[in-house]
Coordinates of C-alpha atoms and ligand atoms in Angstrom, one line a residue:
M1 CA 0.0 0.0 0.0
A2 CA 1.3 3.4 -0.9
S3 CA 1.8 5.9 1.9
P4 CA -1.2 8.3 2.2
A5 CA 1.1 11.3 1.9
L6 CA 2.2 10.3 -1.6
P7 CA 0.0 10.7 -4.7
E8 CA -1.2 7.4 -6.0
I9 CA 1.1 6.3 -8.9
S10 CA -1.1 3.5 -10.2
K11 CA -3.2 6.3 -11.6
P12 CA -1.7 8.3 -14.5
K13 CA 0.0 11.5 -13.5
I14 CA -2.0 14.2 -15.3
V15 CA -0.8 17.7 -16.1
D16 CA -3.2 20.1 -17.6
G17 CA -2.0 22.8 -19.9
P18 CA -3.6 25.7 -22.0
G19 CA -5.9 25.0 -24.9
G20 CA -7.0 21.6 -23.6
Y21 CA -3.5 20.2 -23.5
V22 CA -3.2 17.2 -21.2
L23 CA 0.0 15.4 -20.4
E24 CA -0.4 11.8 -19.2
D25 CA 3.0 11.8 -17.5
V26 CA 5.2 9.0 -16.3
P27 CA 6.2 8.9 -12.6
H28 CA 9.7 10.1 -11.9
L29 CA 12.2 9.9 -9.0
T30 CA 11.8 13.6 -8.3
D31 CA 8.1 13.0 -7.5
Y32 CA 9.2 11.5 -4.1
I33 CA 12.9 12.5 -3.7
P34 CA 13.1 16.3 -3.5
D35 CA 16.3 18.3 -4.5
L36 CA 17.9 15.4 -6.4
P37 CA 21.2 16.5 -7.8
T38 CA 21.6 16.4 -11.6
Y39 CA 24.7 15.8 -13.8
P40 CA 25.5 16.9 -17.3
N41 CA 24.6 14.1 -19.8
P42 CA 27.9 12.4 -20.7
L43 CA 26.7 12.3 -24.3
Q44 CA 27.5 16.0 -24.6
D45 CA 31.2 15.0 -24.8
N46 CA 30.7 12.2 -27.3
P47 CA 32.0 13.3 -30.7
A48 CA 29.3 11.3 -32.5
Y49 CA 26.6 13.4 -30.8
S50 CA 28.1 16.7 -30.1
V51 CA 28.5 17.6 -33.8
V52 CA 24.7 17.3 -34.2
K53 CA 22.9 20.5 -33.4
Q54 CA 19.9 19.2 -31.6
Y55 CA 20.5 15.8 -29.9
F56 CA 18.8 16.2 -26.6
V57 CA 15.1 15.9 -26.1
H58 CA 13.6 19.1 -24.6
V59 CA 12.1 18.4 -21.1
D60 CA 8.8 19.7 -22.3
D61 CA 8.5 17.8 -25.5
S62 CA 5.5 15.5 -25.8
V63 CA 3.9 13.2 -28.3
P64 CA 0.2 13.5 -29.1
Q65 CA -2.1 10.5 -28.7
K66 CA -4.1 11.3 -31.8
V67 CA -2.4 12.2 -35.0
V68 CA -5.5 13.2 -36.8
V69 CA -7.5 16.1 -35.2
H70 CA -10.1 18.6 -36.2
K71 CA -8.9 22.3 -36.1
D72 CA -11.5 23.2 -33.4
D73 CA -10.6 20.2 -31.1
P74 CA -8.8 20.8 -27.8
K75 CA -5.1 19.9 -27.9
G76 CA -5.9 16.6 -26.2
I77 CA -3.9 13.9 -24.5
H78 CA -0.1 13.8 -24.9
F79 CA 2.7 11.6 -23.6
R80 CA 6.2 12.6 -22.5
R81 CA 8.7 12.1 -25.3
A82 CA 11.4 9.6 -24.7
G83 CA 15.1 10.3 -25.5
A84 CA 18.3 11.6 -24.1
R85 CA 18.0 14.6 -21.8
Q86 CA 20.6 17.3 -21.2
K87 CA 20.7 16.5 -17.5
V88 CA 20.7 13.1 -15.9
Y89 CA 20.1 12.0 -12.3
F90 CA 22.9 9.5 -11.9
H91 CA 26.7 9.9 -12.1
S92 CA 28.0 7.1 -14.5
D93 CA 30.3 5.7 -11.9
D94 CA 27.5 5.2 -9.4
V95 CA 25.2 3.3 -11.8
H96 CA 24.4 -0.3 -11.2
A97 CA 22.0 -1.4 -13.9
C98 CA 20.1 -4.6 -14.5
I99 CA 18.1 -6.0 -17.4
V100 CA 15.3 -8.5 -17.4
T101 CA 13.2 -10.0 -20.2
C102 CA 9.7 -11.3 -19.4
G103 CA 6.8 -12.9 -21.2
G104 CA 6.8 -14.4 -24.7
L105 CA 9.6 -14.4 -27.2
C106 CA 9.9 -11.7 -29.9
P107 CA 12.5 -11.2 -32.6
G108 CA 15.0 -8.6 -31.5
L109 CA 15.0 -9.2 -27.8
N110 CA 18.8 -9.9 -27.8
T111 CA 19.4 -6.9 -30.0
V112 CA 17.6 -4.7 -27.3
V113 CA 19.7 -6.3 -24.5
R114 CA 22.8 -5.7 -26.6
E115 CA 21.9 -2.1 -27.3
I116 CA 21.2 -1.3 -23.6
V117 CA 24.5 -2.8 -22.5
C118 CA 26.5 -1.1 -25.3
G119 CA 24.7 2.1 -25.0
L120 CA 25.2 2.3 -21.2
H121 CA 28.9 1.3 -21.6
H122 CA 30.0 3.3 -24.6
M123 CA 27.7 6.3 -24.5
Y124 CA 27.2 6.8 -20.7
G125 CA 30.4 5.1 -19.3
V126 CA 28.4 2.7 -17.2
K127 CA 30.4 -0.4 -16.3
K128 CA 28.1 -2.4 -14.0
V129 CA 25.2 -4.1 -15.9
L130 CA 23.6 -7.2 -14.5
G131 CA 21.5 -9.7 -16.5
I132 CA 18.6 -11.3 -14.6
D133 CA 18.0 -14.9 -15.6
G134 CA 14.5 -16.2 -16.4
G135 CA 12.2 -13.2 -16.1
Y136 CA 10.8 -11.6 -13.0
K137 CA 11.3 -14.7 -10.8
G138 CA 15.0 -14.7 -11.7
F139 CA 15.5 -11.7 -9.4
Y140 CA 15.2 -14.0 -6.4
A141 CA 15.2 -17.6 -7.7
K142 CA 18.1 -17.7 -10.2
N143 CA 21.7 -16.8 -10.9
T144 CA 22.7 -13.5 -12.5
V145 CA 25.3 -12.7 -15.1
Y146 CA 27.4 -9.6 -15.6
L147 CA 27.0 -8.1 -19.1
N148 CA 29.5 -6.0 -21.0
P149 CA 30.0 -5.2 -24.7
K150 CA 32.2 -8.3 -25.1
V151 CA 29.6 -10.7 -23.6
V152 CA 26.8 -9.3 -25.8
N153 CA 28.8 -8.8 -29.0
D154 CA 27.2 -11.6 -31.1
I155 CA 23.9 -12.1 -29.3
H156 CA 21.8 -10.2 -31.8
K157 CA 22.4 -13.0 -34.3
R158 CA 20.6 -15.5 -32.0
G159 CA 16.9 -15.9 -31.6
G160 CA 15.2 -15.9 -28.2
T161 CA 16.7 -14.1 -25.3
I162 CA 20.1 -14.9 -23.8
L163 CA 18.7 -13.9 -20.4
G164 CA 15.8 -16.4 -20.5
T165 CA 12.2 -15.4 -19.8
S166 CA 9.1 -16.7 -17.9
R167 CA 5.4 -16.3 -17.5
G168 CA 3.4 -16.7 -14.3
G169 CA 3.2 -14.7 -11.1
H170 CA 6.0 -13.2 -9.2
D171 CA 6.7 -11.6 -5.8
T172 CA 7.1 -7.8 -6.2
S173 CA 8.4 -7.4 -2.7
K174 CA 11.1 -10.1 -3.1
I175 CA 12.1 -8.4 -6.4
V176 CA 12.6 -5.1 -4.7
D177 CA 14.4 -6.8 -1.8
S178 CA 16.8 -8.2 -4.4
I179 CA 17.2 -4.8 -6.1
Q180 CA 18.0 -3.2 -2.8
D181 CA 20.3 -6.0 -1.6
R182 CA 22.4 -5.9 -4.8
G183 CA 22.6 -2.1 -4.8
I184 CA 20.9 -1.9 -8.2
N185 CA 19.7 1.6 -9.1
Q186 CA 18.5 1.3 -12.7
V187 CA 16.2 -1.5 -13.8
Y188 CA 15.5 -2.1 -17.5
I189 CA 12.4 -4.3 -18.0
I190 CA 11.7 -5.7 -21.5
G191 CA 8.2 -7.2 -21.9
G192 CA 4.6 -7.0 -23.0
D193 CA 1.5 -5.6 -21.3
G194 CA 1.7 -8.0 -18.3
T195 CA 5.3 -7.2 -17.8
Q196 CA 4.7 -3.5 -17.8
R197 CA 1.9 -3.8 -15.3
G198 CA 4.4 -5.7 -13.1
A199 CA 7.0 -2.9 -13.7
A200 CA 4.5 -0.3 -12.5
L201 CA 4.0 -2.3 -9.3
I202 CA 7.8 -2.7 -8.8
F203 CA 8.2 1.1 -9.2
E204 CA 5.4 1.6 -6.7
E205 CA 7.2 -0.5 -4.1
I206 CA 10.5 1.2 -4.8
R207 CA 8.8 4.5 -4.3
R208 CA 7.1 3.3 -1.2
R209 CA 10.5 2.4 0.2
G210 CA 11.9 5.8 -0.9
L211 CA 14.7 4.3 -3.0
K212 CA 16.6 6.1 -5.7
V213 CA 16.0 3.4 -8.3
S214 CA 14.8 4.1 -11.8
V215 CA 12.6 1.7 -13.6
A216 CA 12.5 1.8 -17.4
G217 CA 9.9 -0.3 -19.2
I218 CA 10.8 -1.3 -22.8
P219 CA 7.6 -2.4 -24.6
K220 CA 7.8 -5.7 -26.4
T221 CA 5.1 -6.7 -28.8
I222 CA 5.5 -8.6 -32.0
D223 CA 2.1 -7.3 -33.1
N224 CA 3.0 -3.6 -33.5
D225 CA -0.1 -2.6 -31.7
I226 CA 1.2 0.3 -29.7
P227 CA -0.1 3.5 -31.3
V228 CA 2.3 6.1 -30.0
I229 CA 5.6 4.5 -31.1
D230 CA 6.8 4.3 -34.7
K231 CA 7.1 0.5 -34.8
S232 CA 7.6 -2.2 -32.2
F233 CA 10.8 -4.2 -32.5
G234 CA 10.4 -7.7 -34.1
F235 CA 7.4 -6.7 -36.2
D236 CA 9.3 -6.4 -39.4
T237 CA 10.9 -9.8 -38.9
A238 CA 7.5 -11.4 -38.2
V239 CA 6.1 -9.9 -41.4
E240 CA 9.1 -11.1 -43.4
E241 CA 8.8 -14.6 -42.0
A242 CA 5.1 -14.7 -42.5
Q243 CA 5.6 -14.0 -46.2
R244 CA 7.7 -17.2 -46.5
A245 CA 4.7 -19.2 -45.2
I246 CA 2.4 -17.3 -47.6
N247 CA 4.7 -18.0 -50.6
A248 CA 4.8 -21.7 -49.7
A249 CA 1.0 -21.8 -49.4
H250 CA 0.6 -20.0 -52.7
V251 CA 3.0 -22.5 -54.6
E252 CA 1.1 -25.4 -53.1
S253 CA -2.4 -24.0 -53.9
E254 CA -1.4 -23.3 -57.5
S255 CA -0.2 -26.9 -58.0
F256 CA -3.6 -28.6 -57.3
E257 CA -7.0 -28.1 -58.7
N258 CA -9.4 -26.2 -56.3
C259 CA -6.7 -26.0 -53.7
I260 CA -6.8 -23.5 -50.8
G261 CA -3.6 -22.5 -49.0
L262 CA -4.5 -21.5 -45.4
V263 CA -1.9 -19.6 -43.3
K264 CA -2.5 -18.9 -39.7
L265 CA -0.3 -16.0 -38.4
M266 CA 0.3 -14.4 -35.0
G267 CA -2.0 -11.8 -33.7
R268 CA -4.2 -12.4 -30.7
Y269 CA -6.0 -9.0 -30.7
S270 CA -4.6 -7.3 -33.7
G271 CA -4.1 -8.1 -37.4
F272 CA -1.1 -6.0 -38.3
I273 CA 1.2 -8.9 -39.0
A274 CA -1.4 -10.6 -41.1
M275 CA -2.3 -7.4 -43.0
Y276 CA 1.2 -6.3 -43.7
A277 CA 2.3 -9.7 -44.8
T278 CA -0.8 -9.9 -47.0
L279 CA -0.2 -6.5 -48.6
A280 CA 3.5 -7.3 -49.2
S281 CA 3.0 -10.7 -50.7
R282 CA 0.2 -9.8 -53.3
D283 CA -0.7 -13.6 -53.4
V284 CA -3.4 -13.5 -50.7
D285 CA -7.1 -13.6 -51.7
C286 CA -8.6 -13.1 -48.2
C287 CA -7.1 -11.8 -44.9
L288 CA -9.1 -12.4 -41.7
I289 CA -8.1 -10.3 -38.7
P290 CA -9.5 -9.9 -35.1
E291 CA -10.5 -6.3 -35.7
S292 CA -12.9 -7.2 -38.5
P293 CA -15.7 -9.8 -37.7
F294 CA -16.6 -12.2 -40.4
Y295 CA -19.1 -15.1 -40.9
L296 CA -19.0 -18.3 -42.9
E297 CA -22.4 -18.9 -44.5
G298 CA -24.9 -16.8 -46.5
P299 CA -24.5 -13.8 -48.8
G300 CA -21.3 -11.9 -48.1
G301 CA -19.9 -14.8 -46.0
L302 CA -16.5 -16.5 -46.4
F303 CA -17.9 -19.6 -48.1
E304 CA -19.6 -17.6 -50.8
Y305 CA -16.3 -15.8 -51.5
I306 CA -14.3 -19.1 -51.5
E307 CA -16.7 -20.6 -54.1
K308 CA -16.3 -17.5 -56.3
R309 CA -12.5 -17.5 -56.1
L310 CA -12.3 -21.2 -56.9
K311 CA -14.6 -20.8 -59.8
E312 CA -12.5 -17.9 -61.2
D313 CA -9.0 -19.2 -60.4
E314 CA -9.2 -22.8 -59.1
H315 CA -7.0 -21.9 -56.2
M316 CA -6.7 -19.4 -53.4
V317 CA -4.7 -18.3 -50.4
I318 CA -6.4 -17.3 -47.1
V319 CA -4.4 -15.7 -44.3
I320 CA -6.0 -15.7 -40.8
A321 CA -4.6 -14.0 -37.6
E322 CA -4.9 -16.4 -34.7
G323 CA -7.3 -14.1 -32.8
A324 CA -9.8 -13.7 -35.8
G325 CA -13.2 -15.3 -35.5
Q326 CA -12.7 -16.5 -31.9
E327 CA -16.3 -15.5 -31.1
L328 CA -17.5 -18.0 -33.8
L329 CA -15.8 -21.0 -32.2
S330 CA -15.4 -20.3 -28.5
Q331 CA -19.0 -20.6 -27.4
S332 CA -19.0 -24.4 -27.0
I333 CA -15.5 -24.8 -25.6
Q334 CA -14.5 -23.8 -22.1
S335 CA -11.8 -21.1 -22.1
T336 CA -8.5 -21.7 -20.3
T337 CA -5.6 -19.4 -19.4
D338 CA -1.8 -19.6 -19.5
A339 CA 0.4 -19.2 -16.4
S340 CA 0.1 -15.5 -16.5
G341 CA -3.7 -15.5 -16.8
N342 CA -3.8 -14.7 -20.6
K343 CA -6.7 -16.3 -22.3
L344 CA -5.6 -19.3 -24.4
L345 CA -7.2 -19.0 -27.9
Q346 CA -9.0 -21.7 -29.8
D347 CA -7.2 -23.0 -32.9
V348 CA -9.0 -21.0 -35.5
G349 CA -6.7 -22.5 -38.3
L350 CA -7.8 -26.0 -37.6
W351 CA -11.5 -25.0 -37.2
I352 CA -11.6 -23.0 -40.4
S353 CA -9.7 -25.7 -42.4
Q354 CA -12.2 -28.3 -41.2
S355 CA -15.2 -26.0 -42.0
I356 CA -13.9 -25.5 -45.5
K357 CA -13.3 -29.2 -46.1
I358 CA -16.9 -29.9 -45.2
L359 CA -18.0 -27.1 -47.6
L360 CA -16.0 -28.6 -50.5
I361 CA -17.0 -32.3 -50.0
Ligands
ATP401 N1 -1.5 -7.8 -14.2 C1 -0.2 -8.1 -13.8 N2 0.3 -7.4 -12.8 C2 1.6 -7.6 -12.4 N3 2.4 -8.5 -13.0 C3 2.0 -9.1 -14.1 C4 0.6 -9.0 -14.5 N4 0.5 -9.8 -15.6 C5 1.6 -10.4 -15.8 N5 2.6 -10.0 -14.9 C6 4.0 -10.5 -14.8 O1 4.6 -10.2 -16.0 C7 5.3 -11.4 -16.5 C8 5.0 -11.6 -18.0 O2 3.6 -11.5 -18.2 P1 2.9 -12.3 -19.4 O3 3.3 -13.7 -19.4 O4 1.5 -11.9 -19.4 O5 3.7 -11.6 -20.7 P2 3.6 -10.2 -21.4 O6 4.5 -9.3 -20.7 O7 2.1 -9.8 -21.4 O8 4.1 -10.5 -22.8 P3 3.4 -11.3 -24.0 O9 2.9 -10.2 -24.9 O10 4.4 -12.1 -24.6 O11 2.2 -12.1 -23.4 C9 4.7 -12.6 -15.7 O12 5.8 -13.4 -15.3 C10 4.0 -12.0 -14.5 O13 4.7 -12.2 -13.3
F6P402 O1 1.9 -18.3 -27.9 P1 2.1 -17.3 -26.8 O2 3.4 -17.5 -26.2 O3 1.0 -17.2 -25.9 O4 2.3 -15.9 -27.5 C1 1.9 -15.6 -28.8 C2 1.0 -14.4 -28.9 O5 1.5 -13.3 -28.1 C3 1.1 -12.1 -28.8 O6 2.1 -11.5 -29.4 C4 0.3 -11.2 -27.9 O7 1.2 -10.6 -27.0 C5 0.1 -12.6 -29.9 O8 -0.2 -11.8 -30.9 C6 0.8 -13.8 -30.3 O9 0.2 -14.6 -31.2

């Protein structure tokens, strides 16, 4: 429980400005540690940066939630812009950082780990970076490994995460005990929505104990479904790989009469991978995504379209994101969850291929 004297951080920190400008801010060390000393950012002495005119993000820069607005609309919700600041709150020699990867795998996890280690080392002169093994639980249940540019040099060429990962619950208090015992003061947490909820609770506990420990959440989603960032890491690789499956399905479908190539792609709640792979491949006749409900039978249904395409072309390729059509097949089957409480989806690929086979008999 947070101390009653402190503002509740589980609620967004809202700052109102003129013209309907709203900043949904992130919590910061200075919220609960007054008069924290600052230091000049070591990047200012780095030749690669100092030649560039504007390389620090202004403290008041923000990013709008909505790109498209009407001229009469209020300025609306904004988020604080990430990036290097002119002043920092840690002296490089005092930093003891750690990195943890949690939740499911995503291409690029090792690249992100490598960039944190190399960035801290080469750009900020930070020498102590600890890797936490096996996700959140690893803080108190596993060994740790010290990371430096040499250790991480080749890891971006490997899949997965060299740190290991996990799902399932964890003990926030034990994590903060471990952070405190090890003298860690910067925590870099790479993971999806569940992980970031966990990170908020870790920061809340750190704040409750009044520790000078920064927590930085690095969003991981292969689905590219975070609106305010340009692109989530791993998405391009997923789209690229998806096209290989689509190519194979297309070759196979062309080789047999009335053959349908069916490709199920990732995407629990969003169809970006399916849509981008579809648009890039040009071989897909139909793309089914969670955002757009569909039905099988009757006018305008999938079966009608399949019959039309087979009549015209004698083959077709269908792409389906794994979260599409879940409402059509989940009614009769009891839903289950994974170790973290995420709903396990029904296999829409199997269901739709069986339904099509019955149609074509
Ligand atoms: N609501 C939550 N509150 C606090 N911690 C959570 C919550 N949900 C999940 N976590 C923690 O975060 C870790 C990872 O969560 P989860 O398995 O849901 O993956 P994720 O971060 O959502 O990534 P993915 O997108 O791959 O599912 C878990 O080990 C769990 O301890
Ligand atoms: O199979 P797992 O490990 O539950 O995770 C896969 C799913 O995670 C997600 O990326 C959601 O975070 C889905 O789009 C994806 O299909």
